Coordinates of N, CA and C and ligand atoms in Angstrom, one line a residue:
M1 N -6.8 -27.7 13.1 CA -6.0 -28.5 12.2 C -4.7 -27.8 11.9
G2 N -3.9 -27.7 13.0 CA -2.5 -27.1 12.8 C -2.5 -25.7 12.3
R3 N -3.6 -25.0 12.6 CA -3.6 -23.6 12.1 C -2.6 -22.7 12.7
R4 N -2.2 -23.0 13.9 CA -1.2 -22.2 14.6 C 0.2 -22.4 13.9
R5 N 0.3 -23.3 12.9 CA 1.5 -23.4 12.2 C 1.6 -22.3 11.1
L6 N 0.4 -21.5 11.0 CA 0.5 -20.4 10.0 C 0.7 -19.1 10.8
T7 N 1.7 -18.4 10.4 CA 2.0 -17.1 11.0 C 1.8 -16.0 10.0
V8 N 1.1 -14.9 10.4 CA 0.9 -13.8 9.5 C 1.7 -12.6 10.1
L9 N 2.6 -12.2 9.3 CA 3.5 -11.0 9.7 C 3.0 -9.8 8.9
A10 N 2.6 -8.8 9.7 CA 2.3 -7.5 9.0 C 3.1 -6.4 9.7
G11 N 3.1 -5.3 9.0 CA 3.8 -4.1 9.6 C 3.9 -3.0 8.5
P12 N 4.2 -1.8 8.9 CA 4.2 -0.7 8.0 C 5.2 -0.8 6.9
T13 N 5.0 -0.1 5.8 CA 5.9 -0.1 4.7 C 7.3 0.3 5.2
A14 N 8.3 -0.3 4.5 CA 9.7 0.0 4.8 C 10.2 -0.4 6.2
V15 N 9.3 -1.2 6.9 CA 9.8 -1.6 8.2 C 10.9 -2.7 8.0
G16 N 11.0 -3.3 6.9 CA 12.0 -4.3 6.6 C 11.5 -5.7 6.5
K17 N 10.3 -5.8 6.1 CA 9.7 -7.2 5.9 C 10.5 -8.0 4.9
G18 N 10.9 -7.3 3.8 CA 11.6 -8.0 2.7 C 13.0 -8.5 3.2
A19 N 13.7 -7.6 4.0 CA 15.0 -8.0 4.5 C 14.8 -9.2 5.5
L20 N 13.8 -9.1 6.3 CA 13.5 -10.2 7.2 C 13.2 -11.5 6.5
A21 N 12.4 -11.4 5.4 CA 12.1 -12.6 4.6 C 13.4 -13.2 4.1
A22 N 14.3 -12.3 3.5 CA 15.6 -12.8 3.0 C 16.4 -13.5 4.0
E23 N 16.4 -13.0 5.2 CA 17.2 -13.6 6.3 C 16.6 -14.9 6.7
I24 N 15.3 -15.0 6.8 CA 14.6 -16.3 7.1 C 14.9 -17.3 6.0
R25 N 14.7 -16.9 4.8 CA 14.9 -17.8 3.6 C 16.4 -18.4 3.7
A26 N 17.3 -17.5 4.0 CA 18.7 -17.9 4.0 C 19.1 -18.8 5.2
H27 N 18.5 -18.6 6.3 CA 19.0 -19.2 7.6 C 18.0 -20.2 8.2
Y28 N 16.8 -20.1 7.9 CA 15.8 -21.0 8.6 C 15.0 -21.8 7.5
S29 N 15.6 -22.9 7.1 CA 15.0 -23.6 6.0 C 13.7 -24.3 6.4
E30 N 13.5 -24.5 7.7 CA 12.2 -25.2 8.1 C 11.0 -24.3 7.9
I31 N 11.3 -23.0 7.7 CA 10.1 -22.0 7.5 C 9.8 -21.9 6.0
W32 N 8.5 -22.2 5.7 CA 8.0 -22.0 4.4 C 7.4 -20.6 4.2
I33 N 7.9 -19.8 3.3 CA 7.4 -18.4 3.1 C 6.6 -18.3 1.8
S34 N 5.4 -17.8 2.0 CA 4.5 -17.7 0.8 C 5.0 -16.6 -0.1
V35 N 4.9 -16.9 -1.4 CA 5.3 -16.0 -2.5 C 4.0 -15.3 -3.0
S36 N 3.9 -14.0 -2.7 CA 2.7 -13.3 -3.1 C 2.6 -13.0 -4.6
V37 N 1.4 -12.8 -5.0 CA 1.2 -12.4 -6.4 C 1.0 -10.9 -6.4
T38 N 1.5 -10.1 -7.3 CA 1.3 -8.7 -7.3 C 1.2 -8.2 -8.8
T39 N 0.5 -7.1 -8.9 CA 0.5 -6.4 -10.2 C 1.5 -5.3 -10.3
R40 N 2.3 -5.1 -9.3 CA 3.3 -4.0 -9.4 C 4.5 -4.5 -10.2
P41 N 5.2 -3.6 -10.9 CA 6.4 -4.1 -11.7 C 7.5 -4.5 -10.8
P42 N 8.4 -5.4 -11.2 CA 9.5 -5.8 -10.4 C 10.5 -4.6 -10.1
R43 N 11.1 -4.6 -8.9 CA 12.2 -3.6 -8.7 C 13.5 -4.3 -9.2
P44 N 14.5 -3.5 -9.4 CA 15.8 -4.1 -9.9 C 16.2 -5.2 -8.9
G45 N 16.6 -6.4 -9.4 CA 17.0 -7.5 -8.5 C 16.0 -8.4 -8.1
E46 N 14.7 -8.0 -8.2 CA 13.6 -8.9 -7.8 C 13.4 -10.0 -8.9
I47 N 13.2 -11.2 -8.4 CA 13.0 -12.4 -9.3 C 11.6 -13.0 -9.2
H48 N 11.0 -13.1 -10.4 CA 9.7 -13.7 -10.5 C 9.7 -15.1 -9.9
G49 N 8.8 -15.4 -8.9 CA 8.7 -16.7 -8.3 C 9.5 -16.8 -7.0
I50 N 10.4 -15.8 -6.8 CA 11.1 -15.9 -5.5 C 10.6 -14.7 -4.6
H51 N 10.7 -13.5 -5.1 CA 10.2 -12.4 -4.3 C 8.7 -12.2 -4.5
Y52 N 8.3 -12.3 -5.7 CA 6.8 -12.2 -6.0 C 6.6 -13.0 -7.2
R53 N 5.3 -13.2 -7.5 CA 4.9 -13.6 -8.8 C 4.3 -12.4 -9.5
F54 N 4.9 -11.8 -10.4 CA 4.5 -10.6 -11.1 C 3.5 -10.9 -12.2
V55 N 2.3 -10.4 -12.1 CA 1.3 -10.7 -13.1 C 0.6 -9.4 -13.5
D56 N -0.1 -9.5 -14.6 CA -0.9 -8.4 -15.1 C -2.3 -8.4 -14.5
D57 N -3.0 -7.3 -14.7 CA -4.3 -7.1 -14.1 C -5.3 -8.2 -14.5
D58 N -5.3 -8.7 -15.7 CA -6.2 -9.7 -16.1 C -6.0 -11.0 -15.4
T59 N -4.7 -11.3 -15.2 CA -4.4 -12.6 -14.5 C -4.8 -12.5 -13.1
F60 N -4.6 -11.3 -12.5 CA -5.0 -11.1 -11.1 C -6.5 -11.2 -10.9
D61 N -7.3 -10.6 -11.9 CA -8.7 -10.7 -11.9 C -9.2 -12.2 -12.0
Q62 N -8.5 -12.9 -12.8 CA -8.9 -14.3 -13.0 C -8.6 -15.1 -11.7
L63 N -7.5 -14.9 -11.0 CA -7.2 -15.6 -9.8 C -8.3 -15.3 -8.7
I64 N -8.8 -14.0 -8.7 CA -9.9 -13.7 -7.8 C -11.2 -14.4 -8.2
A65 N -11.5 -14.3 -9.5 CA -12.7 -14.9 -10.0 C -12.7 -16.5 -9.8
D66 N -11.6 -17.1 -9.8 CA -11.5 -18.5 -9.6 C -11.5 -18.9 -8.1
G67 N -11.6 -17.9 -7.3 CA -11.6 -18.2 -5.8 C -10.2 -18.7 -5.3
E68 N -9.2 -18.3 -6.0 CA -7.9 -18.8 -5.6 C -7.2 -18.0 -4.5
M69 N -7.7 -16.8 -4.3 CA -7.0 -15.9 -3.3 C -7.5 -16.1 -1.9
L70 N -6.5 -16.4 -1.0 CA -6.8 -16.5 0.5 C -7.1 -15.0 1.0
E71 N -6.4 -14.1 0.4 CA -6.6 -12.7 0.7 C -6.0 -11.9 -0.4
W72 N -6.5 -10.7 -0.6 CA -5.8 -9.7 -1.5 C -6.2 -8.3 -1.1
A73 N -5.3 -7.3 -1.5 CA -5.6 -5.9 -1.2 C -4.9 -5.0 -2.2
V74 N -5.5 -3.8 -2.3 CA -4.8 -2.8 -3.1 C -3.9 -2.1 -2.0
V75 N -2.6 -2.0 -2.3 CA -1.7 -1.5 -1.3 C -1.1 -0.2 -1.8
H76 N -1.0 0.8 -0.9 CA -0.5 2.2 -1.3 C -1.3 2.8 -2.4
Q77 N -2.6 2.4 -2.5 CA -3.5 3.0 -3.5 C -3.0 2.7 -4.9
R78 N -2.2 1.7 -5.1 CA -1.5 1.5 -6.4 C -1.7 0.2 -7.0
A79 N -1.0 -0.8 -6.4 CA -1.0 -2.1 -7.1 C -1.8 -3.1 -6.2
R80 N -2.1 -4.2 -6.7 CA -2.8 -5.3 -6.0 C -1.8 -6.3 -5.6
Y81 N -1.9 -6.8 -4.4 CA -1.1 -7.9 -3.8 C -2.0 -8.9 -3.2
G82 N -1.6 -10.2 -3.3 CA -2.4 -11.2 -2.7 C -1.7 -12.5 -2.5
T83 N -2.3 -13.4 -1.7 CA -1.8 -14.7 -1.3 C -2.7 -15.8 -1.9
R84 N -2.1 -16.7 -2.7 CA -2.9 -17.8 -3.2 C -3.1 -18.8 -2.1
R85 N -4.3 -19.3 -2.1 CA -4.7 -20.2 -1.0 C -4.0 -21.6 -1.1
E86 N -4.0 -22.2 -2.3 CA -3.5 -23.6 -2.4 C -2.1 -23.8 -1.9
P87 N -1.1 -23.0 -2.2 CA 0.2 -23.3 -1.7 C 0.3 -23.2 -0.2
V88 N -0.5 -22.3 0.4 CA -0.5 -22.2 1.9 C -1.1 -23.5 2.5
E89 N -2.3 -23.9 1.9 CA -2.9 -25.1 2.5 C -2.0 -26.3 2.3
E90 N -1.3 -26.4 1.2 CA -0.4 -27.5 0.9 C 0.8 -27.5 2.0
A91 N 1.3 -26.3 2.3 CA 2.4 -26.2 3.3 C 1.9 -26.7 4.6
L92 N 0.6 -26.3 4.9 CA 0.1 -26.7 6.2 C -0.2 -28.2 6.3
R93 N -0.7 -28.8 5.1 CA -0.9 -30.2 5.0 C 0.4 -31.0 5.3
Q94 N 1.5 -30.4 4.8 CA 2.8 -31.0 5.0 C 3.4 -30.7 6.4
E95 N 2.6 -30.0 7.2 CA 3.0 -29.7 8.6 C 4.2 -28.8 8.7
K96 N 4.3 -27.9 7.7 CA 5.4 -27.0 7.7 C 5.0 -25.8 8.6
L97 N 6.0 -25.0 9.0 CA 5.7 -23.7 9.7 C 5.7 -22.7 8.5
A98 N 4.5 -22.1 8.4 CA 4.3 -21.3 7.2 C 4.2 -19.8 7.6
L99 N 4.7 -18.9 6.8 CA 4.8 -17.5 7.1 C 4.2 -16.7 5.9
L100 N 3.3 -15.8 6.2 CA 2.8 -14.8 5.2 C 3.3 -13.5 5.6
E101 N 3.9 -12.7 4.7 CA 4.3 -11.3 5.0 C 3.4 -10.5 4.1
I102 N 2.4 -9.9 4.8 CA 1.4 -9.2 4.0 C 1.0 -7.8 4.7
D103 N 0.2 -7.1 4.0 CA -0.2 -5.8 4.7 C -1.3 -6.0 5.6
L104 N -1.7 -4.9 6.3 CA -2.7 -5.0 7.4 C -4.0 -5.4 6.9
Q105 N -4.5 -4.9 5.7 CA -5.8 -5.3 5.2 C -5.8 -6.8 4.9
G106 N -4.7 -7.3 4.4 CA -4.7 -8.7 4.1 C -4.7 -9.5 5.4
A107 N -3.9 -9.0 6.4 CA -3.9 -9.7 7.7 C -5.3 -9.8 8.3
R108 N -6.1 -8.7 8.2 CA -7.4 -8.7 8.7 C -8.3 -9.7 8.0
Q109 N -8.1 -9.9 6.7 CA -8.9 -10.9 5.9 C -8.6 -12.3 6.4
V110 N -7.3 -12.5 6.6 CA -6.9 -13.9 7.1 C -7.5 -14.1 8.5
R111 N -7.5 -13.1 9.3 CA -8.1 -13.3 10.6 C -9.6 -13.7 10.5
Q112 N -10.3 -13.3 9.5 CA -11.7 -13.7 9.3 C -11.8 -15.2 8.9
T113 N -10.9 -15.6 7.9 CA -11.0 -16.9 7.4 C -10.2 -18.0 8.2
M114 N -9.1 -17.5 8.8 CA -8.3 -18.5 9.6 C -8.0 -17.8 11.0
P115 N -9.0 -17.7 11.8 CA -8.8 -17.0 13.1 C -7.8 -17.6 14.0
D116 N -7.4 -18.9 13.8 CA -6.5 -19.5 14.7 C -5.0 -19.3 14.3
A117 N -4.8 -18.6 13.2 CA -3.5 -18.3 12.8 C -2.8 -17.4 13.8
F118 N -1.5 -17.3 13.8 CA -0.8 -16.5 14.8 C -0.4 -15.2 14.1
F119 N -0.8 -14.0 14.7 CA -0.6 -12.7 14.0 C 0.5 -11.9 14.7
V120 N 1.5 -11.6 13.9 CA 2.7 -10.9 14.5 C 2.9 -9.5 13.8
F121 N 3.0 -8.5 14.6 CA 3.2 -7.1 14.1 C 4.7 -6.8 14.1
L122 N 5.3 -6.5 12.9 CA 6.7 -6.1 12.8 C 6.7 -4.5 12.9
K123 N 7.5 -4.0 13.9 CA 7.4 -2.6 14.2 C 8.8 -2.0 14.0
P124 N 8.9 -0.8 13.5 CA 10.2 -0.1 13.4 C 10.6 0.4 14.8
P125 N 11.9 0.5 15.0 CA 12.4 1.0 16.3 C 11.8 2.4 16.6
S126 N 11.6 3.2 15.6 CA 11.0 4.6 15.8 C 10.4 5.1 14.5
W127 N 9.6 6.1 14.5 CA 9.1 6.7 13.3 C 10.2 7.3 12.5
D128 N 11.2 8.0 13.1 CA 12.3 8.6 12.4 C 13.0 7.5 11.6
E129 N 13.2 6.4 12.2 CA 13.9 5.3 11.5 C 13.1 4.8 10.3
L130 N 11.8 4.8 10.5 CA 10.9 4.3 9.4 C 11.1 5.2 8.2
T131 N 11.0 6.5 8.4 CA 11.1 7.5 7.3 C 12.5 7.5 6.7
R132 N 13.5 7.2 7.5 CA 14.9 7.2 7.0 C 15.0 5.9 6.1
R133 N 14.4 4.8 6.5 CA 14.5 3.6 5.7 C 13.8 3.8 4.4
L134 N 12.7 4.4 4.4 CA 11.9 4.6 3.2 C 12.6 5.5 2.2
A135 N 13.2 6.6 2.7 CA 13.9 7.5 1.9 C 15.2 6.8 1.3
G136 N 15.9 6.1 2.2 CA 17.1 5.4 1.9 C 17.0 4.4 0.8
R137 N 15.8 3.8 0.7 CA 15.7 2.7 -0.2 C 15.8 3.2 -1.7
G138 N 15.4 4.4 -1.9 CA 15.7 5.1 -3.2 C 15.0 4.5 -4.4
T139 N 14.0 3.6 -4.1 CA 13.3 3.0 -5.2 C 11.9 3.7 -5.5
E140 N 11.5 4.6 -4.7 CA 10.2 5.3 -4.9 C 10.4 6.7 -5.2
T141 N 9.5 7.3 -5.9 CA 9.5 8.8 -6.1 C 9.1 9.4 -4.8
E142 N 9.2 10.8 -4.8 CA 8.8 11.5 -3.5 C 7.3 11.3 -3.3
G143 N 6.5 11.4 -4.4 CA 5.1 11.2 -4.3 C 4.7 9.9 -3.7
E144 N 5.4 8.9 -4.3 CA 5.2 7.5 -3.8 C 5.6 7.3 -2.3
Q145 N 6.7 7.9 -2.0 CA 7.1 7.8 -0.6 C 6.1 8.4 0.4
A146 N 5.5 9.6 -0.1 CA 4.5 10.3 0.8 C 3.3 9.4 0.9
R147 N 2.9 8.8 -0.2 CA 1.7 7.9 -0.1 C 2.0 6.7 0.8
R148 N 3.2 6.2 0.8 CA 3.5 5.0 1.6 C 3.5 5.4 3.1
L149 N 4.0 6.7 3.4 CA 4.0 7.1 4.8 C 2.6 7.3 5.3
E150 N 1.7 7.8 4.4 CA 0.3 7.9 4.8 C -0.2 6.6 5.3
T151 N 0.1 5.6 4.5 CA -0.4 4.2 4.8 C 0.2 3.8 6.1
A152 N 1.5 4.1 6.3 CA 2.2 3.7 7.5 C 1.6 4.2 8.8
V153 N 1.1 5.4 8.8 CA 0.5 6.0 9.9 C -0.6 5.2 10.4
Q154 N -1.5 4.8 9.4 CA -2.6 3.9 9.8 C -2.2 2.6 10.3
E155 N -1.2 2.0 9.6 CA -0.7 0.7 9.9 C -0.1 0.6 11.3
L156 N 0.6 1.7 11.7 CA 1.2 1.6 13.1 C 0.2 1.6 14.2
A157 N -1.0 2.2 13.9 CA -2.0 2.3 14.9 C -2.7 0.9 15.2
A158 N -2.4 -0.1 14.3 CA -3.1 -1.4 14.4 C -2.4 -2.4 15.3
E159 N -1.3 -2.0 15.9 CA -0.4 -2.9 16.7 C -1.2 -3.8 17.7
S160 N -2.2 -3.2 18.3 CA -3.0 -3.9 19.4 C -3.8 -5.0 18.8
E161 N -4.0 -5.1 17.5 CA -4.8 -6.2 16.9 C -4.1 -7.5 16.9
F162 N -2.8 -7.4 17.1 CA -1.9 -8.6 16.9 C -1.6 -9.4 18.2
D163 N -1.2 -10.6 18.0 CA -0.9 -11.5 19.1 C 0.5 -11.3 19.7
A164 N 1.4 -10.8 18.9 CA 2.7 -10.5 19.3 C 3.4 -9.4 18.5
V165 N 4.4 -8.8 19.1 CA 5.1 -7.7 18.4 C 6.6 -8.0 18.3
V166 N 7.2 -7.8 17.2 CA 8.6 -7.9 17.0 C 9.2 -6.6 16.6
V167 N 10.2 -6.0 17.3 CA 10.7 -4.7 16.8 C 11.9 -5.0 15.9
N168 N 11.9 -4.5 14.7 CA 13.0 -4.8 13.8 C 14.1 -3.7 13.9
S169 N 14.9 -3.9 14.9 CA 16.1 -3.0 15.1 C 17.2 -3.6 14.2
E170 N 17.5 -4.8 14.5 CA 18.5 -5.5 13.7 C 17.9 -6.8 13.0
V171 N 18.1 -6.9 11.7 CA 17.4 -8.0 11.0 C 17.6 -9.4 11.6
P172 N 18.9 -9.7 11.8 CA 19.2 -11.1 12.3 C 18.5 -11.4 13.6
A173 N 18.5 -10.4 14.5 CA 17.9 -10.6 15.8 C 16.4 -10.7 15.7
A174 N 15.8 -9.9 14.8 CA 14.3 -9.9 14.6 C 13.9 -11.2 14.0
A175 N 14.7 -11.7 13.0 CA 14.4 -13.0 12.4 C 14.4 -14.1 13.4
Q176 N 15.5 -14.1 14.3 CA 15.6 -15.1 15.3 C 14.4 -15.1 16.3
E177 N 14.0 -13.9 16.6 CA 12.9 -13.7 17.6 C 11.6 -14.2 16.9
L178 N 11.4 -13.9 15.7 CA 10.2 -14.3 15.0 C 10.1 -15.9 14.9
V179 N 11.2 -16.5 14.5 CA 11.2 -17.9 14.3 C 11.0 -18.6 15.7
A180 N 11.6 -18.0 16.7 CA 11.4 -18.6 18.1 C 9.9 -18.5 18.5
L181 N 9.3 -17.4 18.2 CA 7.9 -17.3 18.4 C 7.0 -18.3 17.7
M182 N 7.4 -18.5 16.4 CA 6.7 -19.4 15.5 C 6.8 -20.9 16.1
R183 N 8.0 -21.2 16.5 CA 8.3 -22.6 17.0 C 7.5 -22.8 18.3
N184 N 7.5 -21.8 19.2 CA 6.8 -22.0 20.5 C 5.3 -22.1 20.2
T185 N 4.8 -21.2 19.4 CA 3.4 -21.1 19.2 C 2.8 -22.4 18.5
S186 N 3.6 -23.0 17.6 CA 3.2 -24.2 16.9 C 3.1 -25.4 17.9
Q187 N 3.9 -25.3 18.9 CA 3.9 -26.4 19.9 C 2.8 -26.2 21.0
A188 N 2.4 -25.0 21.2 CA 1.4 -24.7 22.2 C 0.0 -25.3 21.8
T189 N -0.8 -25.7 22.7 CA -2.1 -26.3 22.4 C -3.0 -25.1 22.0
P190 N -3.5 -25.2 20.7 CA -4.3 -24.0 20.2 C -5.6 -23.7 21.0
F191 N -6.3 -24.7 21.5 CA -7.6 -24.5 22.1 C -7.6 -24.7 23.6
A192 N -6.4 -24.6 24.2 CA -6.3 -24.9 25.7 C -6.9 -23.7 26.4
Ligands
5GP201 P1 6.4 -3.8 -1.7 O1 5.8 -3.2 -2.9 O2 7.3 -2.8 -1.0 O3 7.2 -5.1 -2.0 O4 5.2 -4.2 -0.7 C1 4.3 -3.3 -0.4 C2 3.4 -3.8 0.6 O5 2.6 -4.9 0.1 C3 4.0 -4.3 1.9 O6 3.5 -3.6 3.0 C4 3.6 -5.8 1.9 O7 3.4 -6.2 3.2 C5 2.4 -5.8 1.1 N1 2.2 -7.2 0.5 C6 3.1 -8.0 -0.1 N2 2.5 -9.1 -0.4 C7 1.2 -9.1 0.0 C8 0.1 -10.0 -0.1 O8 0.2 -11.1 -0.6 N3 -1.1 -9.5 0.4 C9 -1.2 -8.3 0.9 N4 -2.4 -8.0 1.4 N5 -0.2 -7.5 1.0 C10 1.0 -7.8 0.6

């Protein structure tokens, strides 16, 4: 039932998923992007309802208890992040091309419940570039950066689990490539 209209994009921390999402939001209005729920506090400039829905632990617990989460995970051993099921199902009912940008644990959960979704791995051009981007962001402490790099090592090893790989060298080109993949895949016959 149009499951190939759902694309799950995962990739290591600081690979540029946020920048890619901003690019797609700005230039590809036909793509519906899920807004995740998180217990982490907003970074400067982040807007509730656009970048994330920022909630407290009790609210997150309630969403899980009510069965509202399609997937959720503790990321970087810190905060919880998750995708609410209903908005995704609504976007698919409306035959939109839907995109989830989530971590590897979440992608694996979606593979269990929606195996016909299209799974794309976003990869940095190199390990050096990844560490440079993480340091350059300047929003995490050194301890936090080290924790995120630890997660990134595991995440990079998971590339082969995915249906397609996009290298994020330049954000506009990567966005264009991802959208082209989404358009092609949604038109292909899923069970051929
Ligand atoms: P950040 O705190 O830098 O915005 O995101 C940290 C990590 O959380 C990223 O790797 C991102 O993919 C992941 N993430 C964001 N939203 C979700 C979500 O809804 N579910 C899961 N499982 N991970 C998410």
